[in-house]
Amino acid sequence: MRVGILTGGGDCPGLNPAIRGAVMRGLDYGFEFVGLELGWKGLVEGLTTDVSLGRVEEIIRQGGTILGSSRTNPFRKGAEELLEQCQENWKKLELDALIALGGEDTLGVANKFYKHYGLSMVGVPKTMDNDLDHTDYTFGFDTAAGVALDAADRLMDTAKSHRRILVLEVMGRHAGWVALHCGIASGADWICLPEIPLDTEEMIAALRRKRERGKTWGLVVASEGTELPTVDTEDVTVDAFGHVTLRERRVGDFLANEIEKALGVETRSVVLGHVQRGGTPTLFDRVLGTRVGIKAADLVKNGEFGKMAAIQGTEVVGVDLDLAVKALKTVPRQQWEEAVSLINK
């Protein structure tokens, strides 16, 4: 069986372990793998690369992806020729199946190819935002949240030394898992999430109470996707999947300005950005990436197409791609309230 493999969307730690897991398991089944470069662009343009045993056996410790990645969307409006090119290259490359590693957008494309064009697709959940549904965790999240926590701990030292309030803006477009975990683990003074409407008065009141009881510094952790009350998004740019380019929203700057105006305390913002994406994957992400990669090869071997390898509890199982991309897994209100019980003192 000739199996393609690609990584789409933003890179994150754990992709290389997952590629390695899929290839090494597939070799047990006699699969011949074809690496497609730069996500779905690889299928559109027929861009291939070696993913032999010698290429993948030592990549478990590497961040990023040896396949390269992009946000190419062959289903974007007005680009019907891209779909034709994908089907032509599928035939030219003599593919029997394809394993797609990605988040909601990448796996959404895989699901459409499976449902509407009959291509044999298997998905592997990858996103540092941890927002894919029907899987307890996605690889990349543990590493990214750990990087954010390290930054938060370092910023606290500076905040204490200079009697300032610092705002740390972390990744998280629609789901605030990174901010929530980082905020709780660092002992932040406030946490802002996309799921919870921002109440600047509540945030400032909490920070004021802390200052009144003698705390002369503070840290706020905010998701980049936090909804701001005064932002006009009419002129902002979007990517190939229609998502707003979040760097233009400047969540951290907005919050810092509001805090400084209200409290008269020097407040600065730090945007962690793509620092969270790179670097060596944690033990958890190496093992999780490997396990879902292995399961993806198993799904191909068993002809279970249109499914995604997911971890539920301690078991790795196959779930329908339809379910995985139907809705995002966002932070439940209950978990936010648990965090508030810690920070709102």
Short mmCIF file of C-alpha atoms in Angstrom, two decimals:
data_model
loop_
_atom_site.label_atom_id
_atom_site.label_comp_id
_atom_site.label_asym_id
_atom_site.label_seq_id
_atom_site.Cartn_x
_atom_site.Cartn_y
_atom_site.Cartn_z
CA MET A 1 0.00 0.00 0.00
CA ARG A 2 1.30 3.47 -0.94
CA VAL A 3 0.49 6.02 1.77
CA GLY A 4 0.94 9.78 1.67
CA ILE A 5 1.61 11.78 4.83
CA LEU A 6 1.44 15.55 5.36
CA THR A 7 1.42 18.17 8.11
CA GLY A 8 -0.77 21.24 7.72
CA GLY A 9 -1.39 24.50 9.58
CA GLY A 10 0.90 25.90 12.26
CA ASP A 11 3.81 23.73 13.33
CA CYS A 12 4.11 22.50 16.90
CA PRO A 13 6.24 20.10 18.94
CA GLY A 14 5.11 16.51 18.49
CA LEU A 15 4.68 16.49 14.73
CA ASN A 16 7.96 14.72 14.08
CA PRO A 17 7.28 12.03 16.73
CA ALA A 18 3.87 11.47 15.10
CA ILE A 19 5.39 11.19 11.61
CA ARG A 20 7.94 8.75 13.00
CA GLY A 21 5.27 6.68 14.77
CA ALA A 22 3.12 6.38 11.65
CA VAL A 23 6.03 5.47 9.37
CA MET A 24 7.64 2.95 11.73
CA ARG A 25 4.30 1.23 12.38
CA GLY A 26 3.48 1.31 8.67
CA LEU A 27 6.73 -0.47 7.86
CA ASP A 28 5.40 -3.43 9.88
CA TYR A 29 2.52 -3.57 7.40
CA GLY A 30 4.71 -3.18 4.30
CA PHE A 31 3.51 0.36 3.55
CA GLU A 32 5.47 2.56 1.18
CA PHE A 33 5.28 6.16 2.41
CA VAL A 34 5.32 9.35 0.36
CA GLY A 35 6.01 12.55 2.26
CA LEU A 36 4.01 15.51 0.96
CA GLU A 37 5.67 18.86 1.61
CA LEU A 38 4.03 22.03 2.94
CA GLY A 39 0.66 20.63 3.93
CA TRP A 40 -2.08 20.49 1.33
CA LYS A 41 0.15 22.51 -1.00
CA GLY A 42 2.12 19.30 -1.39
CA LEU A 43 -0.90 17.50 -2.82
CA VAL A 44 -1.88 20.51 -4.93
CA GLU A 45 1.57 20.79 -6.53
CA GLY A 46 2.85 17.23 -6.17
CA LEU A 47 5.69 18.20 -3.82
CA THR A 48 7.21 15.09 -2.27
CA THR A 49 10.06 14.22 0.07
CA ASP A 50 11.71 11.15 1.55
CA VAL A 51 10.21 9.66 4.72
CA SER A 52 12.19 6.44 4.81
CA LEU A 53 13.27 4.75 8.04
CA GLY A 54 16.66 6.43 7.89
CA ARG A 55 15.01 9.84 7.62
CA VAL A 56 12.56 9.43 10.51
CA GLU A 57 14.18 7.17 13.10
CA GLU A 58 15.97 10.01 14.96
CA ILE A 59 13.42 12.85 14.66
CA ILE A 60 11.50 12.09 17.86
CA ARG A 61 13.42 14.80 19.75
CA GLN A 62 13.02 17.49 17.06
CA GLY A 63 10.47 20.31 17.08
CA GLY A 64 8.74 21.53 13.94
CA THR A 65 8.05 19.17 11.06
CA ILE A 66 10.43 17.62 8.54
CA LEU A 67 7.60 17.78 5.99
CA GLY A 68 7.15 21.54 6.22
CA SER A 69 3.72 23.10 6.63
CA SER A 70 1.41 25.76 5.22
CA ARG A 71 -2.17 26.99 5.51
CA THR A 72 -3.06 26.07 1.93
CA ASN A 73 -6.80 25.42 1.58
CA PRO A 74 -7.74 23.57 -1.63
CA PHE A 75 -11.42 24.09 -0.78
CA ARG A 76 -11.25 27.87 -0.57
CA LYS A 77 -13.91 29.67 -2.57
CA GLY A 78 -13.05 30.25 -6.22
CA ALA A 79 -10.17 27.75 -6.26
CA GLU A 80 -11.84 24.76 -7.87
CA GLU A 81 -8.74 24.13 -10.00
CA LEU A 82 -6.83 23.24 -6.82
CA LEU A 83 -9.23 20.37 -6.13
CA GLU A 84 -8.66 19.06 -9.64
CA GLN A 85 -4.90 19.26 -9.17
CA CYS A 86 -5.17 17.34 -5.91
CA GLN A 87 -7.08 14.53 -7.57
CA GLU A 88 -4.65 14.42 -10.49
CA ASN A 89 -1.63 14.26 -8.18
CA TRP A 90 -3.32 11.58 -6.08
CA LYS A 91 -3.40 9.44 -9.21
CA LYS A 92 0.10 10.42 -10.39
CA LEU A 93 1.60 9.56 -7.02
CA GLU A 94 -0.41 6.32 -7.01
CA LEU A 95 -1.64 6.92 -3.47
CA ASP A 96 -3.89 4.38 -1.79
CA ALA A 97 -4.40 6.46 1.37
CA LEU A 98 -3.23 9.62 3.07
CA ILE A 99 -2.50 10.47 6.72
CA ALA A 100 -3.09 14.15 7.49
CA LEU A 101 -1.63 15.63 10.67
CA GLY A 102 -3.25 18.91 11.63
CA GLY A 103 -5.89 20.90 13.46
CA GLU A 104 -9.49 21.76 12.63
CA ASP A 105 -8.66 23.27 9.23
CA THR A 106 -6.29 20.58 7.98
CA LEU A 107 -8.55 17.77 9.18
CA GLY A 108 -11.59 19.60 7.84
CA VAL A 109 -10.02 19.41 4.38
CA ALA A 110 -9.24 15.71 4.89
CA ASN A 111 -12.84 15.08 5.88
CA LYS A 112 -14.16 16.82 2.77
CA PHE A 113 -11.87 14.82 0.49
CA TYR A 114 -13.08 11.63 2.16
CA LYS A 115 -16.79 12.47 2.11
CA HIS A 116 -17.12 14.22 -1.24
CA TYR A 117 -14.33 12.73 -3.36
CA GLY A 118 -13.92 9.25 -1.90
CA LEU A 119 -10.24 9.64 -1.06
CA SER A 120 -9.02 7.36 1.73
CA MET A 121 -8.12 9.75 4.56
CA VAL A 122 -6.99 9.28 8.16
CA GLY A 123 -6.44 12.17 10.56
CA VAL A 124 -3.99 12.83 13.40
CA PRO A 125 -4.96 15.62 15.83
CA LYS A 126 -2.31 18.34 16.10
CA THR A 127 -2.81 21.71 17.69
CA MET A 128 -1.08 23.53 20.50
CA ASP A 129 -4.47 25.15 21.24
CA ASN A 130 -5.82 21.72 22.38
CA ASP A 131 -9.17 22.57 20.77
CA LEU A 132 -9.96 19.51 18.63
CA ASP A 133 -13.02 17.69 19.84
CA HIS A 134 -13.34 14.03 20.85
CA THR A 135 -9.72 13.77 21.95
CA ASP A 136 -8.65 14.56 25.51
CA TYR A 137 -5.38 16.13 24.42
CA THR A 138 -3.60 17.13 21.25
CA PHE A 139 0.17 16.95 21.05
CA GLY A 140 1.87 20.34 21.05
CA PHE A 141 -0.30 21.65 23.87
CA ASP A 142 1.82 20.35 26.73
CA THR A 143 5.01 21.81 25.27
CA ALA A 144 3.41 25.15 24.40
CA ALA A 145 1.79 25.54 27.81
CA GLY A 146 5.12 24.69 29.43
CA VAL A 147 6.90 27.40 27.42
CA ALA A 148 4.19 29.88 28.42
CA LEU A 149 4.57 28.89 32.07
CA ASP A 150 8.33 29.39 31.95
CA ALA A 151 7.78 32.88 30.49
CA ALA A 152 5.19 33.69 33.17
CA ASP A 153 7.54 32.63 35.95
CA ARG A 154 10.31 34.83 34.54
CA LEU A 155 8.00 37.80 34.10
CA MET A 156 6.91 37.56 37.72
CA ASP A 157 10.52 38.12 38.82
CA THR A 158 10.66 41.34 36.82
CA ALA A 159 7.20 42.46 37.91
CA LYS A 160 8.18 42.05 41.55
CA SER A 161 11.51 43.82 41.09
CA HIS A 162 10.00 46.87 39.38
CA ARG A 163 6.61 46.97 41.14
CA ARG A 164 4.84 46.66 37.80
CA ILE A 165 1.92 44.78 36.34
CA LEU A 166 2.80 42.67 33.30
CA VAL A 167 0.41 41.20 30.74
CA LEU A 168 1.48 37.97 29.02
CA GLU A 169 -0.32 37.31 25.73
CA VAL A 170 -0.25 33.63 24.74
CA MET A 171 -1.62 31.72 21.77
CA GLY A 172 -5.23 30.57 21.67
CA ARG A 173 -7.57 31.73 18.90
CA HIS A 174 -10.93 30.25 19.89
CA ALA A 175 -9.95 28.19 22.93
CA GLY A 176 -8.12 29.42 26.00
CA TRP A 177 -6.55 26.18 27.22
CA VAL A 178 -2.97 27.50 27.11
CA ALA A 179 -3.89 30.69 29.00
CA LEU A 180 -6.00 28.79 31.52
CA HIS A 181 -3.33 26.22 32.38
CA CYS A 182 -0.52 28.78 32.33
CA GLY A 183 -2.53 31.21 34.47
CA ILE A 184 -3.42 28.60 37.08
CA ALA A 185 0.05 27.05 37.24
CA SER A 186 1.85 30.41 37.48
CA GLY A 187 -0.50 31.87 40.10
CA ALA A 188 -1.46 34.74 37.80
CA ASP A 189 -3.61 37.59 39.11
CA TRP A 190 -6.11 37.43 36.23
CA ILE A 191 -6.76 35.23 33.20
CA CYS A 192 -8.49 36.31 29.97
CA LEU A 193 -9.99 33.68 27.65
CA PRO A 194 -11.82 33.74 24.30
CA GLU A 195 -14.70 31.77 25.85
CA ILE A 196 -15.42 34.32 28.59
CA PRO A 197 -16.59 37.86 27.70
CA LEU A 198 -13.94 40.29 28.88
CA ASP A 199 -15.05 42.40 31.84
CA THR A 200 -12.30 44.98 32.27
CA GLU A 201 -13.99 46.44 35.34
CA GLU A 202 -13.99 43.05 37.08
CA MET A 203 -10.34 42.49 36.16
CA ILE A 204 -9.26 45.94 37.35
CA ALA A 205 -11.28 45.59 40.57
CA ALA A 206 -9.47 42.33 41.34
CA LEU A 207 -6.08 43.90 40.67
CA ARG A 208 -6.99 46.92 42.80
CA ARG A 209 -7.99 44.69 45.74
CA LYS A 210 -4.64 42.96 45.59
CA ARG A 211 -2.81 46.29 45.66
CA GLU A 212 -4.90 47.49 48.58
CA ARG A 213 -3.83 44.48 50.62
CA GLY A 214 -0.18 45.22 49.84
CA LYS A 215 0.65 43.32 46.64
CA THR A 216 2.74 45.77 44.61
CA TRP A 217 3.04 43.78 41.39
CA GLY A 218 0.88 41.62 39.18
CA LEU A 219 0.62 39.29 36.21
CA VAL A 220 -2.27 38.91 33.77
CA VAL A 221 -2.27 35.98 31.31
CA ALA A 222 -4.43 36.49 28.21
CA SER A 223 -5.28 34.42 25.14
CA GLU A 224 -4.61 36.19 21.86
CA GLY A 225 -8.22 35.43 20.89
CA THR A 226 -9.76 37.27 23.86
CA GLU A 227 -12.70 39.30 22.57
CA LEU A 228 -12.05 43.01 23.05
CA PRO A 229 -14.96 45.44 23.46
CA THR A 230 -13.62 48.21 21.24
CA VAL A 231 -11.86 46.38 18.40
CA ASP A 232 -13.03 47.13 14.83
CA THR A 233 -12.22 44.09 12.67
CA GLU A 234 -13.48 45.40 9.33
CA ASP A 235 -10.03 46.09 7.92
CA VAL A 236 -8.05 43.18 9.38
CA THR A 237 -6.55 40.51 7.15
CA VAL A 238 -7.58 36.84 7.16
CA ASP A 239 -5.81 33.61 6.21
CA ALA A 240 -6.82 30.99 3.62
CA PHE A 241 -9.39 29.55 6.02
CA GLY A 242 -10.96 32.92 6.82
CA HIS A 243 -9.40 33.36 10.27
CA VAL A 244 -8.48 36.87 11.41
CA THR A 245 -4.74 37.52 11.66
CA LEU A 246 -4.57 37.84 15.43
CA ARG A 247 -1.34 39.84 15.68
CA GLU A 248 -3.27 42.87 14.46
CA ARG A 249 -5.62 42.81 17.45
CA ARG A 250 -2.90 43.48 20.09
CA VAL A 251 -4.78 42.01 23.02
CA GLY A 252 -1.84 42.42 25.39
CA ASP A 253 -1.38 46.09 24.54
CA PHE A 254 -5.09 46.77 24.99
CA LEU A 255 -5.21 45.17 28.43
CA ALA A 256 -2.00 46.87 29.57
CA ASN A 257 -3.32 50.29 28.56
CA GLU A 258 -6.63 49.72 30.34
CA ILE A 259 -4.90 48.60 33.54
CA GLU A 260 -2.40 51.46 33.57
CA LYS A 261 -5.13 54.07 32.98
CA ALA A 262 -7.31 52.70 35.75
CA LEU A 263 -4.69 51.97 38.41
CA GLY A 264 -1.93 54.42 37.57
CA VAL A 265 0.62 51.58 37.72
CA GLU A 266 3.23 51.08 35.04
CA THR A 267 1.94 48.14 32.99
CA ARG A 268 3.64 46.47 30.07
CA SER A 269 2.68 43.66 27.73
CA VAL A 270 4.69 40.76 26.36
CA VAL A 271 3.55 38.77 23.33
CA LEU A 272 4.96 35.25 23.45
CA GLY A 273 3.85 34.45 19.90
CA HIS A 274 5.66 31.83 17.87
CA VAL A 275 8.17 31.08 20.62
CA GLN A 276 5.50 28.66 21.85
CA ARG A 277 5.51 26.71 18.60
CA GLY A 278 9.14 25.64 18.37
CA GLY A 279 11.60 23.72 20.47
CA THR A 280 12.02 20.21 21.75
CA PRO A 281 8.73 18.41 22.52
CA THR A 282 8.11 17.38 26.12
CA LEU A 283 8.04 13.74 27.15
CA PHE A 284 4.23 13.84 27.10
CA ASP A 285 4.09 15.23 23.55
CA ARG A 286 6.71 12.77 22.28
CA VAL A 287 4.76 9.81 23.62
CA LEU A 288 1.33 11.14 22.60
CA GLY A 289 2.56 12.03 19.10
CA THR A 290 4.08 8.58 18.72
CA ARG A 291 0.94 6.79 19.92
CA VAL A 292 -1.50 8.64 17.64
CA GLY A 293 0.92 8.18 14.74
CA ILE A 294 0.94 4.44 15.36
CA LYS A 295 -2.86 4.40 15.56
CA ALA A 296 -3.12 6.28 12.25
CA ALA A 297 -1.13 3.53 10.53
CA ASP A 298 -3.37 0.94 12.19
CA LEU A 299 -6.47 2.71 10.89
CA VAL A 300 -5.06 2.64 7.35
CA LYS A 301 -4.18 -1.04 7.65
CA ASN A 302 -7.71 -1.85 8.84
CA GLY A 303 -9.37 0.26 6.17
CA GLU A 304 -10.94 2.55 8.78
CA PHE A 305 -10.90 5.71 6.71
CA GLY A 306 -12.62 8.96 7.55
CA LYS A 307 -11.37 8.59 11.11
CA MET A 308 -8.96 10.39 13.42
CA ALA A 309 -6.60 8.85 15.98
CA ALA A 310 -7.65 10.24 19.38
CA ILE A 311 -6.62 9.73 22.98
CA GLN A 312 -9.53 9.17 25.36
CA GLY A 313 -8.47 8.43 28.88
CA THR A 314 -5.40 6.25 28.44
CA GLU A 315 -6.59 4.56 25.24
CA VAL A 316 -5.90 5.67 21.66
CA VAL A 317 -8.99 5.09 19.52
CA GLY A 318 -10.40 5.97 16.13
CA VAL A 319 -13.17 8.58 16.00
CA ASP A 320 -15.06 9.92 13.00
CA LEU A 321 -13.47 12.99 11.42
CA ASP A 322 -16.98 14.40 11.20
CA LEU A 323 -17.18 14.48 14.98
CA ALA A 324 -13.65 15.76 15.46
CA VAL A 325 -14.14 18.86 13.29
CA LYS A 326 -17.83 19.51 13.94
CA ALA A 327 -17.21 21.79 16.92
CA LEU A 328 -14.19 23.09 18.79
CA LYS A 329 -13.35 21.85 22.28
CA THR A 330 -13.39 25.05 24.34
CA VAL A 331 -12.85 25.78 28.03
CA PRO A 332 -16.05 24.95 29.98
CA ARG A 333 -17.49 27.63 32.23
CA GLN A 334 -16.90 25.39 35.24
CA GLN A 335 -13.14 25.34 34.70
CA TRP A 336 -13.09 29.11 34.35
CA GLU A 337 -14.98 29.44 37.63
CA GLU A 338 -12.47 27.15 39.32
CA ALA A 339 -9.68 29.46 38.13
CA VAL A 340 -11.56 32.55 39.33
CA SER A 341 -11.80 31.05 42.81
CA LEU A 342 -7.99 31.17 42.85
CA ILE A 343 -7.31 34.53 41.21
CA ASN A 344 -10.20 36.64 42.46
CA LYS A 345 -8.84 37.19 45.97
#
